[in-house]
Structure formats: structure tokens, C-alpha cells
Amino acid sequence: MNGTAGPFSVTSQNSATTYAGGSSQTITWNVAGTTANGVNAANVDILWSTDNGNTWTTLLAGTPNDGTQAVTIPNVTTTTGRIMVKGSNHIFFDVNNANISVNAGSGTPDTVAPTAPTLAASGTTSTSTNLSWSGATDNVGVTGYDVYMNASLIGSTATTTYTVTGLTPSTNYSFSVKAKDAAGNTSVSSNTVNVTTLSGGGTVTYCSASASNTADERIGNVKFGTINNTSTGTAGYENFTSVSTNVTAGNSYTISITPVWTSTKYSEAYAVYIDYNGDGDFTDSGELAWTKAGSTTTPVTGSITIPSTATAGSTRMRVMMKYSSIPTSSCEAYTYGQVEDYTLNIASSGRGITADTKDLITDIKLFPNPAKDVLHISNTTSEEYKIFDMGGKLVDSGSFKEALSM
């Protein structure tokens, strides 16, 4: 995952075992630093497979990532059961190492409905919004979710996220979700989330910010990711949104800002804002990404971690330098210094967890991203591959050839 987190692993049910259907069993796992260290996975989902991992159903969603949880084993006979523990809204997971046999009892029909999910919306544009939820549990296992818009069913999914597209700009919508289990029981509705789409074409408009005097000091260079921009402009605001870098949610990057003084070295302070949810402002929690108190240090450097919850896509980074004191707002107009805007292309986290640190892949390269027909892979000594979907289901496997058809 990174230098301080992982390997995340299931530590129970790693030898063949047999359970009675409907019994409660404890699942344990090694958290391995995944609640912090730039991963910040506070919760996990626990999934169950009866066919050796080919298909999965959710037993518990959004349970605390604390290393232990009791679950009810579904009352379905199998000799190839498996348990998966997966970071909620993350791609990392691990599966227990041995088959679990289940002896189903006659029992009584399952009539217990799942509990209601807790719903949230983010990354709303003029034509789309991203829905995510957590908290639904069931005595046997949650198998899917129905998504409603304005009280009408618009789709179903087995995951805990859903992107709604084709919306109308400047329009109010209400969304809710219901959880389902294998017996056909349906939860009561989640909380209702109201969303208003942005106006016109999905384009967001940012507030202005500027200094009125760059005669004595201004920004000379900004480095972040692959951005390495040396500027000579003397306007109080410089639009460098044509200059961009790719970043990945959950990863950390070094920010470096070099001031330029005409003669006297004045104390300069800094603020960097990033619109992590792409909603056209820098006022959401955490969007003041980095600050530096006034000094004559050159260059100034720091570290910015892109949150794992950041919305994928292009967004804006605002770099502000101000004489003596840290800017108080992303929209501030002040006297001495300069403001520059850049573009970040945020990719969602796609890092997996290796089963053992000796197998850790540190330099594998995959391109292009996204891939349509052919995915190129370099810097790997392995001759075999496995491809999993976001739910952890194995969708393809085989041996490498010159080109891998997608």
C-alpha cells in the first residue's frame, strides 16, 4: 500500500473448517496501519462467497476497521466458502486462505430485513452526482441495494456507491437507498439526500483572489507532482490552469514554492487550497491543503496528502503567497504577494494489498489509463495475472502475452 501501511490480511479461518449454517463466527484481520498513513480506512466490509471467491455477497458493510467482528454464516450448504475483508470505499482486501464448509439446517425462513443505510452525496456537477452509503447490516447478509431518485427506482447495485448521470442543470433532486438480502427482504428507506445540480454545462466558477502589488515580491516557481512552473508574470493573479499534474487519492506529494524578491527579502507566508470535491470552491473541510507561516526561507516545502475521498477528475489548486501573514481566505484580495491557479487530475486509489511484503510490487507500470482494448504492463517479473473488480470478484486470469485484451 505504502511504506507504513500493509500488508492487510485476514488472520482467521486460514485452515479448513466447518460451521453450522446460521451460526455466529468471529472474523479477525490485521489492520496493518490502514486506519491512518494516508489510507485512512476507518471501516471495512465483510463479504461471503459460496463458490471459492467467484461471486460475493455482503455480510456486513461499514463495520469498524478494528481487526475483529462477529458475523452470521449464511444458512446455505457449501464446501467452498470464503471470507473477504475489504476496506469500505477502498480497493484493498484480503481473503482467508482455506475453504469453509457449511452445513445448512432446516431452520425457519429468513424474514428479517436489513437495517437502513446512511446515504451521502458528493461531487455534484450540472449533470451528475455521486452517491455513497454505509451502515446497512443483516442477520444473514446484505446482497444489494436499490437506488431511488424522487421516490422512483433508478437502479440497483451490489456495491455501496452509485453515480447518477443524465441530470438536468440547476435542478433539485432527492435520493434514497434501500438494502436487500438474499431472501428478498428489503430495509426501510435510508435518509433522503437533496441535491441541486450546478448550472450550465458542468463548468464551475471559482472566486477571484489577487494581490495588488508584486513590485517587491512574487511567486517565482511552483513544484507539485509533475508541475515545475517558473513564472515571470507580475500580475497579482496568474492563471496557470493549463499546467497540470496527475495525482492519486490517498497518496502524498511534496509542494515547493520559491519566492522572488526584487531586492529586500521580506517575510512571506503561504496557503495552498485544493477543491477536492470539484464543486467550485475551496471552503469544504480539508480543502485548505497546506500553509506556511511567514519567513524568508526559499524555497518553502511541505507535504500534501490527497484524501482517499477526493472526487476523481480535474480540479483546481490555488497557490497563494502573501507578505508576512498566511492568507485568511481562498478568495482574499491583499496588497503584497501573488496568487497562481493550477489544475490537478485526481485518480481514485487503486492500490492493492500484497499477501506478503516479499511479494511487494514497487515499480510496476500499467498504461494507458483508462484502457479500452489493450492494457500494457511493464516492469513485472510475473508471467501470470489476475484481474478483480471493485467488489473483489475475479473477472479474468491467465498468462501474459505481448498484448492483454481487455
mmCIF file of C-alpha atoms in Angstrom:
data_model
loop_
_atom_site.group_PDB
_atom_site.id
_atom_site.type_symbol
_atom_site.label_atom_id
_atom_site.label_comp_id
_atom_site.label_asym_id
_atom_site.label_seq_id
_atom_site.Cartn_x
_atom_site.Cartn_y
_atom_site.Cartn_z
ATOM 1 C CA MET A 1 0.000 0.000 0.000
ATOM 2 C CA ASN A 2 2.744 2.413 1.082
ATOM 3 C CA GLY A 3 5.834 2.405 3.236
ATOM 4 C CA THR A 4 3.943 2.317 6.531
ATOM 5 C CA ALA A 5 0.621 0.566 5.798
ATOM 6 C CA GLY A 6 0.138 -3.107 4.962
ATOM 7 C CA PRO A 7 0.081 -5.955 4.461
ATOM 8 C CA PHE A 8 -3.625 -6.011 5.370
ATOM 9 C CA SER A 9 -4.603 -9.671 5.916
ATOM 10 C CA VAL A 10 -7.356 -11.940 7.232
ATOM 11 C CA THR A 11 -5.923 -13.855 10.214
ATOM 12 C CA SER A 12 -8.833 -16.227 10.964
ATOM 13 C CA GLN A 13 -10.289 -19.193 9.052
ATOM 14 C CA ASN A 14 -6.917 -19.871 7.413
ATOM 15 C CA SER A 15 -7.245 -23.644 7.744
ATOM 16 C CA ALA A 16 -10.162 -25.798 6.605
ATOM 17 C CA THR A 17 -13.123 -25.557 8.977
ATOM 18 C CA THR A 18 -16.800 -26.479 9.138
ATOM 19 C CA TYR A 19 -19.628 -24.346 10.542
ATOM 20 C CA ALA A 20 -23.344 -24.746 11.039
ATOM 21 C CA GLY A 21 -25.429 -22.510 8.841
ATOM 22 C CA GLY A 22 -26.798 -19.547 10.736
ATOM 23 C CA SER A 23 -24.096 -19.716 13.412
ATOM 24 C CA SER A 24 -22.160 -16.678 14.622
ATOM 25 C CA GLN A 25 -18.431 -16.758 13.914
ATOM 26 C CA THR A 26 -15.650 -14.258 14.640
ATOM 27 C CA ILE A 27 -13.575 -12.885 11.764
ATOM 28 C CA THR A 28 -10.192 -11.338 12.573
ATOM 29 C CA TRP A 29 -7.757 -9.392 10.423
ATOM 30 C CA ASN A 30 -4.501 -7.462 10.668
ATOM 31 C CA VAL A 31 -5.369 -3.765 10.321
ATOM 32 C CA ALA A 32 -1.698 -3.076 9.465
ATOM 33 C CA GLY A 33 -1.855 0.711 9.698
ATOM 34 C CA THR A 34 -4.731 1.105 7.217
ATOM 35 C CA THR A 35 -6.694 3.397 9.549
ATOM 36 C CA ALA A 36 -4.010 6.082 9.016
ATOM 37 C CA ASN A 37 -0.825 6.543 6.940
ATOM 38 C CA GLY A 38 -2.639 8.165 4.033
ATOM 39 C CA VAL A 39 -5.032 5.202 3.665
ATOM 40 C CA ASN A 40 -7.483 6.320 6.381
ATOM 41 C CA ALA A 41 -9.864 3.373 6.063
ATOM 42 C CA ALA A 42 -12.000 3.725 9.190
ATOM 43 C CA ASN A 43 -14.398 0.954 8.164
ATOM 44 C CA VAL A 44 -14.379 -2.369 6.336
ATOM 45 C CA ASP A 45 -16.937 -4.535 4.551
ATOM 46 C CA ILE A 46 -17.116 -8.277 5.261
ATOM 47 C CA LEU A 47 -18.192 -10.420 2.313
ATOM 48 C CA TRP A 48 -19.073 -14.111 1.868
ATOM 49 C CA SER A 49 -18.606 -16.447 -1.101
ATOM 50 C CA THR A 50 -20.011 -19.971 -1.510
ATOM 51 C CA ASP A 51 -18.074 -20.687 -4.733
ATOM 52 C CA ASN A 52 -14.424 -20.207 -3.788
ATOM 53 C CA GLY A 53 -14.424 -16.477 -4.490
ATOM 54 C CA ASN A 54 -16.100 -16.279 -7.894
ATOM 55 C CA THR A 55 -19.084 -14.333 -6.537
ATOM 56 C CA TRP A 56 -19.567 -12.392 -3.301
ATOM 57 C CA THR A 57 -22.381 -11.140 -1.083
ATOM 58 C CA THR A 58 -22.004 -8.593 1.697
ATOM 59 C CA LEU A 59 -22.445 -9.834 5.270
ATOM 60 C CA LEU A 60 -21.627 -6.516 6.945
ATOM 61 C CA ALA A 61 -20.957 -3.115 5.389
ATOM 62 C CA GLY A 62 -19.112 -0.281 7.084
ATOM 63 C CA THR A 63 -18.123 -2.095 10.272
ATOM 64 C CA PRO A 64 -15.173 -0.530 12.195
ATOM 65 C CA ASN A 65 -11.705 -1.412 10.920
ATOM 66 C CA ASP A 66 -10.605 -2.654 14.351
ATOM 67 C CA GLY A 67 -9.432 -6.175 13.480
ATOM 68 C CA THR A 68 -12.342 -8.265 14.754
ATOM 69 C CA GLN A 69 -16.040 -8.723 14.017
ATOM 70 C CA ALA A 70 -18.669 -11.428 14.608
ATOM 71 C CA VAL A 71 -20.770 -12.380 11.574
ATOM 72 C CA THR A 72 -23.635 -14.768 10.933
ATOM 73 C CA ILE A 73 -22.682 -17.520 8.483
ATOM 74 C CA PRO A 74 -25.456 -17.841 5.859
ATOM 75 C CA ASN A 75 -27.586 -20.959 6.168
ATOM 76 C CA VAL A 76 -26.620 -22.344 2.754
ATOM 77 C CA THR A 77 -24.719 -25.614 2.310
ATOM 78 C CA THR A 78 -21.295 -25.272 0.676
ATOM 79 C CA THR A 79 -17.839 -26.830 0.814
ATOM 80 C CA THR A 80 -16.100 -23.870 -0.839
ATOM 81 C CA GLY A 81 -16.982 -20.928 1.377
ATOM 82 C CA ARG A 82 -14.605 -17.980 1.715
ATOM 83 C CA ILE A 83 -14.496 -14.759 3.774
ATOM 84 C CA MET A 84 -13.251 -11.416 2.402
ATOM 85 C CA VAL A 85 -12.477 -8.305 4.461
ATOM 86 C CA LYS A 86 -12.333 -5.186 2.266
ATOM 87 C CA GLY A 87 -11.749 -1.510 3.019
ATOM 88 C CA SER A 88 -15.066 0.349 2.724
ATOM 89 C CA ASN A 89 -14.936 2.527 -0.401
ATOM 90 C CA HIS A 90 -11.364 1.286 -0.959
ATOM 91 C CA ILE A 91 -9.995 -1.314 -3.358
ATOM 92 C CA PHE A 92 -7.741 -3.181 -0.901
ATOM 93 C CA PHE A 93 -8.911 -6.500 0.559
ATOM 94 C CA ASP A 94 -7.809 -9.951 1.695
ATOM 95 C CA VAL A 95 -9.471 -13.373 1.563
ATOM 96 C CA ASN A 96 -8.996 -16.182 4.082
ATOM 97 C CA ASN A 97 -6.662 -18.956 2.945
ATOM 98 C CA ALA A 98 -8.820 -22.091 3.191
ATOM 99 C CA ASN A 99 -12.286 -23.328 2.222
ATOM 100 C CA ILE A 100 -15.085 -23.137 4.779
ATOM 101 C CA SER A 101 -17.733 -25.875 4.773
ATOM 102 C CA VAL A 102 -21.268 -25.020 5.888
ATOM 103 C CA ASN A 103 -23.935 -27.500 6.904
ATOM 104 C CA ALA A 104 -27.316 -25.855 6.435
ATOM 105 C CA GLY A 105 -30.011 -26.657 8.940
ATOM 106 C CA SER A 106 -33.736 -26.882 8.211
ATOM 107 C CA GLY A 107 -34.298 -23.702 10.199
ATOM 108 C CA THR A 108 -37.059 -21.203 9.576
ATOM 109 C CA PRO A 109 -37.308 -18.869 6.578
ATOM 110 C CA ASP A 110 -35.351 -15.625 6.845
ATOM 111 C CA THR A 111 -37.882 -12.844 7.377
ATOM 112 C CA VAL A 112 -35.548 -10.277 8.921
ATOM 113 C CA ALA A 113 -34.962 -7.204 6.749
ATOM 114 C CA PRO A 114 -31.601 -5.397 6.635
ATOM 115 C CA THR A 115 -31.144 -2.184 8.547
ATOM 116 C CA ALA A 116 -31.345 1.079 6.610
ATOM 117 C CA PRO A 117 -28.198 2.507 5.001
ATOM 118 C CA THR A 118 -26.876 6.012 5.728
ATOM 119 C CA LEU A 119 -26.660 7.960 2.454
ATOM 120 C CA ALA A 120 -24.483 10.883 1.325
ATOM 121 C CA ALA A 121 -23.888 12.700 -1.990
ATOM 122 C CA SER A 122 -20.716 14.346 -3.298
ATOM 123 C CA GLY A 123 -19.066 15.669 -6.463
ATOM 124 C CA THR A 124 -22.278 17.062 -7.921
ATOM 125 C CA THR A 125 -21.933 18.635 -11.383
ATOM 126 C CA SER A 126 -24.555 20.059 -13.738
ATOM 127 C CA THR A 127 -25.457 16.565 -14.986
ATOM 128 C CA SER A 128 -24.329 14.037 -12.362
ATOM 129 C CA THR A 129 -23.823 13.272 -8.688
ATOM 130 C CA ASN A 130 -22.009 10.555 -6.721
ATOM 131 C CA LEU A 131 -23.962 8.646 -4.068
ATOM 132 C CA SER A 132 -22.320 6.566 -1.323
ATOM 133 C CA TRP A 133 -23.683 4.879 1.776
ATOM 134 C CA SER A 134 -22.785 2.705 4.748
ATOM 135 C CA GLY A 135 -24.282 1.122 7.830
ATOM 136 C CA ALA A 136 -26.647 -1.498 6.373
ATOM 137 C CA THR A 137 -26.481 -4.845 8.210
ATOM 138 C CA ASP A 138 -28.493 -8.065 8.030
ATOM 139 C CA ASN A 139 -28.818 -11.238 10.117
ATOM 140 C CA VAL A 140 -27.619 -13.286 7.107
ATOM 141 C CA GLY A 141 -26.056 -10.768 4.728
ATOM 142 C CA VAL A 142 -26.833 -7.753 2.574
ATOM 143 C CA THR A 143 -26.768 -8.751 -1.099
ATOM 144 C CA GLY A 144 -27.545 -5.465 -2.858
ATOM 145 C CA TYR A 145 -29.123 -2.043 -2.849
ATOM 146 C CA ASP A 146 -31.927 -0.278 -4.740
ATOM 147 C CA VAL A 147 -31.360 3.398 -5.567
ATOM 148 C CA TYR A 148 -34.274 5.831 -5.773
ATOM 149 C CA MET A 149 -34.486 9.315 -7.294
ATOM 150 C CA ASN A 150 -37.533 11.435 -6.471
ATOM 151 C CA ALA A 151 -39.093 8.248 -4.965
ATOM 152 C CA SER A 152 -38.717 6.251 -8.224
ATOM 153 C CA LEU A 153 -36.340 3.286 -8.614
ATOM 154 C CA ILE A 154 -33.476 4.205 -10.982
ATOM 155 C CA GLY A 155 -31.082 1.294 -10.490
ATOM 156 C CA SER A 156 -29.605 -1.436 -8.319
ATOM 157 C CA THR A 157 -26.046 -2.275 -7.283
ATOM 158 C CA ALA A 158 -24.130 -4.728 -5.125
ATOM 159 C CA THR A 159 -21.613 -2.064 -4.080
ATOM 160 C CA THR A 160 -22.018 0.907 -1.713
ATOM 161 C CA THR A 161 -21.580 3.604 -4.359
ATOM 162 C CA TYR A 162 -23.646 4.730 -7.344
ATOM 163 C CA THR A 163 -23.089 7.508 -9.879
ATOM 164 C CA VAL A 164 -26.246 9.147 -11.213
ATOM 165 C CA THR A 165 -25.851 10.690 -14.677
ATOM 166 C CA GLY A 166 -28.098 12.420 -17.200
ATOM 167 C CA LEU A 167 -29.370 15.015 -14.732
ATOM 168 C CA THR A 168 -30.614 18.464 -15.737
ATOM 169 C CA PRO A 169 -28.587 21.579 -14.757
ATOM 170 C CA SER A 170 -29.936 23.829 -11.974
ATOM 171 C CA THR A 171 -32.470 21.196 -10.855
ATOM 172 C CA ASN A 172 -33.354 19.824 -7.409
ATOM 173 C CA TYR A 173 -33.322 16.046 -6.888
ATOM 174 C CA SER A 174 -33.897 13.801 -3.885
ATOM 175 C CA PHE A 175 -32.206 10.405 -3.453
ATOM 176 C CA SER A 176 -32.608 7.443 -1.122
ATOM 177 C CA VAL A 177 -31.376 3.840 -0.929
ATOM 178 C CA LYS A 178 -32.804 0.550 0.369
ATOM 179 C CA ALA A 179 -30.769 -2.552 1.287
ATOM 180 C CA LYS A 180 -31.800 -6.095 0.243
ATOM 181 C CA ASP A 181 -30.899 -9.629 1.359
ATOM 182 C CA ALA A 182 -30.940 -12.992 -0.420
ATOM 183 C CA ALA A 183 -34.378 -13.864 0.961
ATOM 184 C CA GLY A 184 -35.921 -10.818 -0.699
ATOM 185 C CA ASN A 185 -36.282 -8.773 2.482
ATOM 186 C CA THR A 186 -35.868 -5.009 1.944
ATOM 187 C CA SER A 187 -34.887 -2.399 4.500
ATOM 188 C CA VAL A 188 -36.768 0.759 5.186
ATOM 189 C CA SER A 189 -35.532 3.723 3.189
ATOM 190 C CA SER A 190 -32.282 5.444 4.057
ATOM 191 C CA ASN A 191 -32.211 9.103 4.906
ATOM 192 C CA THR A 192 -33.169 11.331 1.956
ATOM 193 C CA VAL A 193 -30.378 13.406 0.396
ATOM 194 C CA ASN A 194 -31.348 16.513 -1.551
ATOM 195 C CA VAL A 195 -29.066 17.641 -4.379
ATOM 196 C CA THR A 196 -29.136 20.702 -6.635
ATOM 197 C CA THR A 197 -27.167 20.314 -9.850
ATOM 198 C CA LEU A 198 -24.855 23.099 -10.994
ATOM 199 C CA SER A 199 -25.860 25.487 -13.725
ATOM 200 C CA GLY A 200 -24.696 25.233 -17.321
ATOM 201 C CA GLY A 201 -22.518 22.578 -18.891
ATOM 202 C CA GLY A 202 -20.861 21.235 -15.781
ATOM 203 C CA THR A 203 -18.438 24.164 -15.639
ATOM 204 C CA VAL A 204 -17.634 25.506 -12.186
ATOM 205 C CA THR A 205 -16.640 29.103 -11.493
ATOM 206 C CA TYR A 206 -14.126 29.966 -8.790
ATOM 207 C CA CYS A 207 -13.938 33.112 -6.708
ATOM 208 C CA SER A 208 -11.243 35.631 -7.518
ATOM 209 C CA ALA A 209 -8.151 36.168 -5.401
ATOM 210 C CA SER A 210 -5.289 38.529 -6.076
ATOM 211 C CA ALA A 211 -2.527 40.730 -4.721
ATOM 212 C CA SER A 212 -2.424 44.357 -5.798
ATOM 213 C CA ASN A 213 1.357 44.853 -5.647
ATOM 214 C CA THR A 214 4.056 42.439 -6.907
ATOM 215 C CA ALA A 215 6.807 45.053 -7.205
ATOM 216 C CA ASP A 216 8.766 43.750 -4.204
ATOM 217 C CA GLU A 217 7.811 40.041 -4.047
ATOM 218 C CA ARG A 218 6.026 37.431 -6.112
ATOM 219 C CA ILE A 219 5.951 33.663 -6.788
ATOM 220 C CA GLY A 220 8.895 32.525 -8.887
ATOM 221 C CA ASN A 221 8.394 28.757 -9.077
ATOM 222 C CA VAL A 222 5.865 26.107 -8.034
ATOM 223 C CA LYS A 223 6.577 22.368 -7.927
ATOM 224 C CA PHE A 224 3.891 19.770 -7.209
ATOM 225 C CA GLY A 225 3.769 16.302 -8.765
ATOM 226 C CA THR A 226 4.995 16.846 -12.306
ATOM 227 C CA ILE A 227 4.267 20.587 -12.168
ATOM 228 C CA ASN A 228 7.514 22.569 -12.267
ATOM 229 C CA ASN A 229 6.405 26.038 -13.320
ATOM 230 C CA THR A 230 8.752 29.013 -13.330
ATOM 231 C CA SER A 231 6.826 32.219 -13.866
ATOM 232 C CA THR A 232 7.921 35.757 -14.642
ATOM 233 C CA GLY A 233 4.498 37.419 -14.722
ATOM 234 C CA THR A 234 3.936 40.399 -12.464
ATOM 235 C CA ALA A 235 0.128 40.350 -12.306
ATOM 236 C CA GLY A 236 -1.342 39.874 -8.853
ATOM 237 C CA TYR A 237 -3.150 36.794 -10.175
ATOM 238 C CA GLU A 238 -1.719 34.344 -12.739
ATOM 239 C CA ASN A 239 -3.926 31.691 -14.383
ATOM 240 C CA PHE A 240 -1.833 28.568 -14.949
ATOM 241 C CA THR A 241 -4.764 26.134 -15.154
ATOM 242 C CA SER A 242 -3.300 24.902 -18.460
ATOM 243 C CA VAL A 243 -0.444 23.495 -16.330
ATOM 244 C CA SER A 244 -1.487 20.242 -14.669
ATOM 245 C CA THR A 245 -0.322 17.091 -12.915
ATOM 246 C CA ASN A 246 -1.869 13.702 -12.232
ATOM 247 C CA VAL A 247 -2.314 12.719 -8.573
ATOM 248 C CA THR A 248 -3.865 9.694 -6.875
ATOM 249 C CA ALA A 249 -6.301 9.803 -3.960
ATOM 250 C CA GLY A 250 -4.628 8.570 -0.797
ATOM 251 C CA ASN A 251 -1.112 9.481 -1.944
ATOM 252 C CA SER A 252 1.155 12.244 -0.594
ATOM 253 C CA TYR A 253 3.043 14.789 -2.703
ATOM 254 C CA THR A 254 5.666 17.437 -1.975
ATOM 255 C CA ILE A 255 4.747 21.087 -2.539
ATOM 256 C CA SER A 256 7.610 23.515 -3.182
ATOM 257 C CA ILE A 257 7.203 27.279 -3.665
ATOM 258 C CA THR A 258 10.092 29.597 -4.471
ATOM 259 C CA PRO A 259 9.586 33.327 -3.841
ATOM 260 C CA VAL A 260 11.268 36.045 -5.886
ATOM 261 C CA TRP A 261 12.281 39.348 -4.274
ATOM 262 C CA THR A 262 13.274 42.459 -6.214
ATOM 263 C CA SER A 263 15.822 43.462 -3.562
ATOM 264 C CA THR A 264 14.960 43.239 0.144
ATOM 265 C CA LYS A 265 13.941 39.766 1.351
ATOM 266 C CA TYR A 266 10.597 40.154 3.073
ATOM 267 C CA SER A 267 8.841 37.594 5.261
ATOM 268 C CA GLU A 268 6.403 35.606 3.094
ATOM 269 C CA ALA A 269 3.556 33.310 4.175
ATOM 270 C CA TYR A 270 1.733 30.739 2.051
ATOM 271 C CA ALA A 271 -1.526 28.862 1.615
ATOM 272 C CA VAL A 272 -2.440 26.124 -0.865
ATOM 273 C CA TYR A 273 -6.094 25.305 -1.476
ATOM 274 C CA ILE A 274 -7.394 22.288 -3.451
ATOM 275 C CA ASP A 275 -11.024 21.802 -4.490
ATOM 276 C CA TYR A 276 -11.137 18.111 -3.595
ATOM 277 C CA ASN A 277 -14.818 17.581 -4.435
ATOM 278 C CA GLY A 278 -14.841 19.699 -7.599
ATOM 279 C CA ASP A 279 -17.754 21.872 -6.520
ATOM 280 C CA GLY A 280 -16.187 25.213 -7.482
ATOM 281 C CA ASP A 281 -14.997 26.441 -4.083
ATOM 282 C CA PHE A 282 -12.270 25.833 -1.509
ATOM 283 C CA THR A 283 -14.495 26.049 1.576
ATOM 284 C CA ASP A 284 -15.143 22.353 2.275
ATOM 285 C CA SER A 285 -13.409 20.591 5.138
ATOM 286 C CA GLY A 286 -9.768 19.859 4.372
ATOM 287 C CA GLU A 287 -9.568 21.979 1.211
ATOM 288 C CA LEU A 288 -7.044 24.285 2.858
ATOM 289 C CA ALA A 289 -4.399 21.716 1.973
ATOM 290 C CA TRP A 290 -1.217 23.359 3.319
ATOM 291 C CA THR A 291 0.005 26.553 4.999
ATOM 292 C CA LYS A 292 3.361 28.024 5.935
ATOM 293 C CA ALA A 293 3.887 30.872 8.391
ATOM 294 C CA GLY A 294 5.856 33.940 7.366
ATOM 295 C CA SER A 295 9.611 33.525 6.829
ATOM 296 C CA THR A 296 12.375 34.331 4.348
ATOM 297 C CA THR A 297 13.026 30.640 3.644
ATOM 298 C CA THR A 298 13.473 29.800 -0.037
ATOM 299 C CA PRO A 299 12.126 27.554 -1.303
ATOM 300 C CA VAL A 300 9.438 26.582 1.203
ATOM 301 C CA THR A 301 8.373 22.937 1.088
ATOM 302 C CA GLY A 302 5.747 20.707 2.655
ATOM 303 C CA SER A 303 3.633 17.618 2.051
ATOM 304 C CA ILE A 304 0.035 17.377 0.853
ATOM 305 C CA THR A 305 -1.968 14.137 1.070
ATOM 306 C CA ILE A 306 -4.827 13.818 -1.407
ATOM 307 C CA PRO A 307 -7.771 12.459 0.647
ATOM 308 C CA SER A 308 -8.991 8.983 -0.260
ATOM 309 C CA THR A 309 -12.475 10.547 -0.556
ATOM 310 C CA ALA A 310 -11.401 13.130 -3.173
ATOM 311 C CA THR A 311 -13.605 13.170 -6.276
ATOM 312 C CA ALA A 312 -11.896 11.719 -9.340
ATOM 313 C CA GLY A 313 -11.416 14.142 -12.232
ATOM 314 C CA SER A 314 -9.872 17.525 -12.962
ATOM 315 C CA THR A 315 -9.972 20.177 -10.273
ATOM 316 C CA ARG A 316 -8.207 23.358 -9.222
ATOM 317 C CA MET A 317 -5.249 24.032 -6.930
ATOM 318 C CA ARG A 318 -4.739 27.625 -5.728
ATOM 319 C CA VAL A 319 -1.271 28.715 -4.550
ATOM 320 C CA MET A 320 -1.149 31.943 -2.531
ATOM 321 C CA MET A 321 1.886 33.901 -1.283
ATOM 322 C CA LYS A 322 1.280 36.883 0.997
ATOM 323 C CA TYR A 323 3.586 39.261 2.784
ATOM 324 C CA SER A 324 4.043 38.442 6.490
ATOM 325 C CA SER A 325 0.799 36.551 7.283
ATOM 326 C CA ILE A 326 -0.985 33.444 6.000
ATOM 327 C CA PRO A 327 -3.901 34.282 3.659
ATOM 328 C CA THR A 328 -7.176 34.157 5.566
ATOM 329 C CA SER A 329 -9.355 33.059 2.643
ATOM 330 C CA SER A 330 -9.073 31.414 -0.749
ATOM 331 C CA CYS A 331 -10.893 34.476 -2.102
ATOM 332 C CA GLU A 332 -8.775 37.105 -0.328
ATOM 333 C CA ALA A 333 -7.603 40.289 -2.001
ATOM 334 C CA TYR A 334 -4.452 41.595 -0.315
ATOM 335 C CA THR A 335 -1.647 44.033 -1.046
ATOM 336 C CA TYR A 336 1.732 42.283 -1.355
ATOM 337 C CA GLY A 337 2.361 38.875 -2.912
ATOM 338 C CA GLN A 338 0.771 36.809 -5.690
ATOM 339 C CA VAL A 339 -1.829 34.118 -6.444
ATOM 340 C CA GLU A 340 -1.496 31.311 -9.008
ATOM 341 C CA ASP A 341 -4.020 28.644 -10.062
ATOM 342 C CA TYR A 342 -3.164 25.175 -11.424
ATOM 343 C CA THR A 343 -5.047 22.020 -12.452
ATOM 344 C CA LEU A 344 -4.899 18.640 -10.685
ATOM 345 C CA ASN A 345 -6.174 15.458 -12.330
ATOM 346 C CA ILE A 346 -7.253 13.234 -9.436
ATOM 347 C CA ALA A 347 -7.401 9.465 -9.927
ATOM 348 C CA SER A 348 -9.141 7.245 -7.390
ATOM 349 C CA SER A 349 -6.963 4.971 -5.287
ATOM 350 C CA GLY A 350 -6.280 1.637 -6.988
ATOM 351 C CA ARG A 351 -3.644 0.208 -4.731
ATOM 352 C CA GLY A 352 -3.944 -3.428 -3.718
ATOM 353 C CA ILE A 353 -2.560 -5.241 -0.704
ATOM 354 C CA THR A 354 0.107 -7.881 -1.201
ATOM 355 C CA ALA A 355 -0.140 -11.145 0.696
ATOM 356 C CA ASP A 356 3.428 -10.790 1.939
ATOM 357 C CA THR A 357 5.997 -7.994 1.873
ATOM 358 C CA LYS A 358 8.423 -10.172 -0.067
ATOM 359 C CA ASP A 359 5.956 -10.016 -2.977
ATOM 360 C CA LEU A 360 5.551 -6.231 -2.830
ATOM 361 C CA ILE A 361 5.485 -4.665 -6.303
ATOM 362 C CA THR A 362 7.147 -1.258 -6.226
ATOM 363 C CA ASP A 363 7.733 -0.319 -9.872
ATOM 364 C CA ILE A 364 5.021 -1.938 -11.977
ATOM 365 C CA LYS A 365 3.684 0.275 -14.783
ATOM 366 C CA LEU A 366 0.281 -0.048 -16.449
ATOM 367 C CA PHE A 367 -0.851 2.076 -19.394
ATOM 368 C CA PRO A 368 -2.936 3.563 -20.890
ATOM 369 C CA ASN A 369 -5.342 4.613 -18.130
ATOM 370 C CA PRO A 370 -8.213 4.200 -18.752
ATOM 371 C CA ALA A 371 -7.717 1.143 -21.000
ATOM 372 C CA LYS A 372 -10.249 0.171 -23.631
ATOM 373 C CA ASP A 373 -8.964 -2.827 -25.578
ATOM 374 C CA VAL A 374 -5.326 -3.406 -24.608
ATOM 375 C CA LEU A 375 -3.585 -2.868 -21.247
ATOM 376 C CA HIS A 376 0.225 -2.688 -21.370
ATOM 377 C CA ILE A 377 2.149 -3.887 -18.298
ATOM 378 C CA SER A 378 5.874 -3.420 -17.768
ATOM 379 C CA ASN A 379 8.459 -3.873 -15.004
ATOM 380 C CA THR A 380 6.981 -7.121 -13.687
ATOM 381 C CA THR A 381 8.708 -10.489 -13.460
ATOM 382 C CA SER A 382 5.442 -12.385 -13.052
ATOM 383 C CA GLU A 383 4.158 -14.400 -16.018
ATOM 384 C CA GLU A 384 0.608 -14.684 -14.729
ATOM 385 C CA TYR A 385 -2.121 -12.155 -13.934
ATOM 386 C CA LYS A 386 -5.458 -11.940 -12.138
ATOM 387 C CA ILE A 387 -7.982 -9.109 -12.584
ATOM 388 C CA PHE A 388 -10.542 -8.337 -9.859
ATOM 389 C CA ASP A 389 -13.487 -5.947 -9.970
ATOM 390 C CA MET A 390 -14.152 -3.370 -7.226
ATOM 391 C CA GLY A 391 -16.136 -5.941 -5.248
ATOM 392 C CA GLY A 392 -13.175 -8.318 -5.221
ATOM 393 C CA LYS A 393 -14.650 -10.746 -7.769
ATOM 394 C CA LEU A 394 -12.132 -12.480 -10.049
ATOM 395 C CA VAL A 395 -13.139 -11.462 -13.585
ATOM 396 C CA ASP A 396 -10.159 -12.739 -15.590
ATOM 397 C CA SER A 397 -6.834 -14.547 -15.207
ATOM 398 C CA GLY A 398 -4.181 -16.083 -17.396
ATOM 399 C CA SER A 399 -0.627 -15.703 -18.640
ATOM 400 C CA PHE A 400 0.924 -12.574 -20.092
ATOM 401 C CA LYS A 401 1.219 -12.259 -23.831
ATOM 402 C CA GLU A 402 2.511 -9.376 -25.976
ATOM 403 C CA ALA A 403 -0.858 -7.677 -25.563
ATOM 404 C CA LEU A 404 -3.505 -8.353 -22.925
ATOM 405 C CA SER A 405 -7.028 -7.906 -24.352
ATOM 406 C CA MET A 406 -9.382 -6.096 -22.010
#
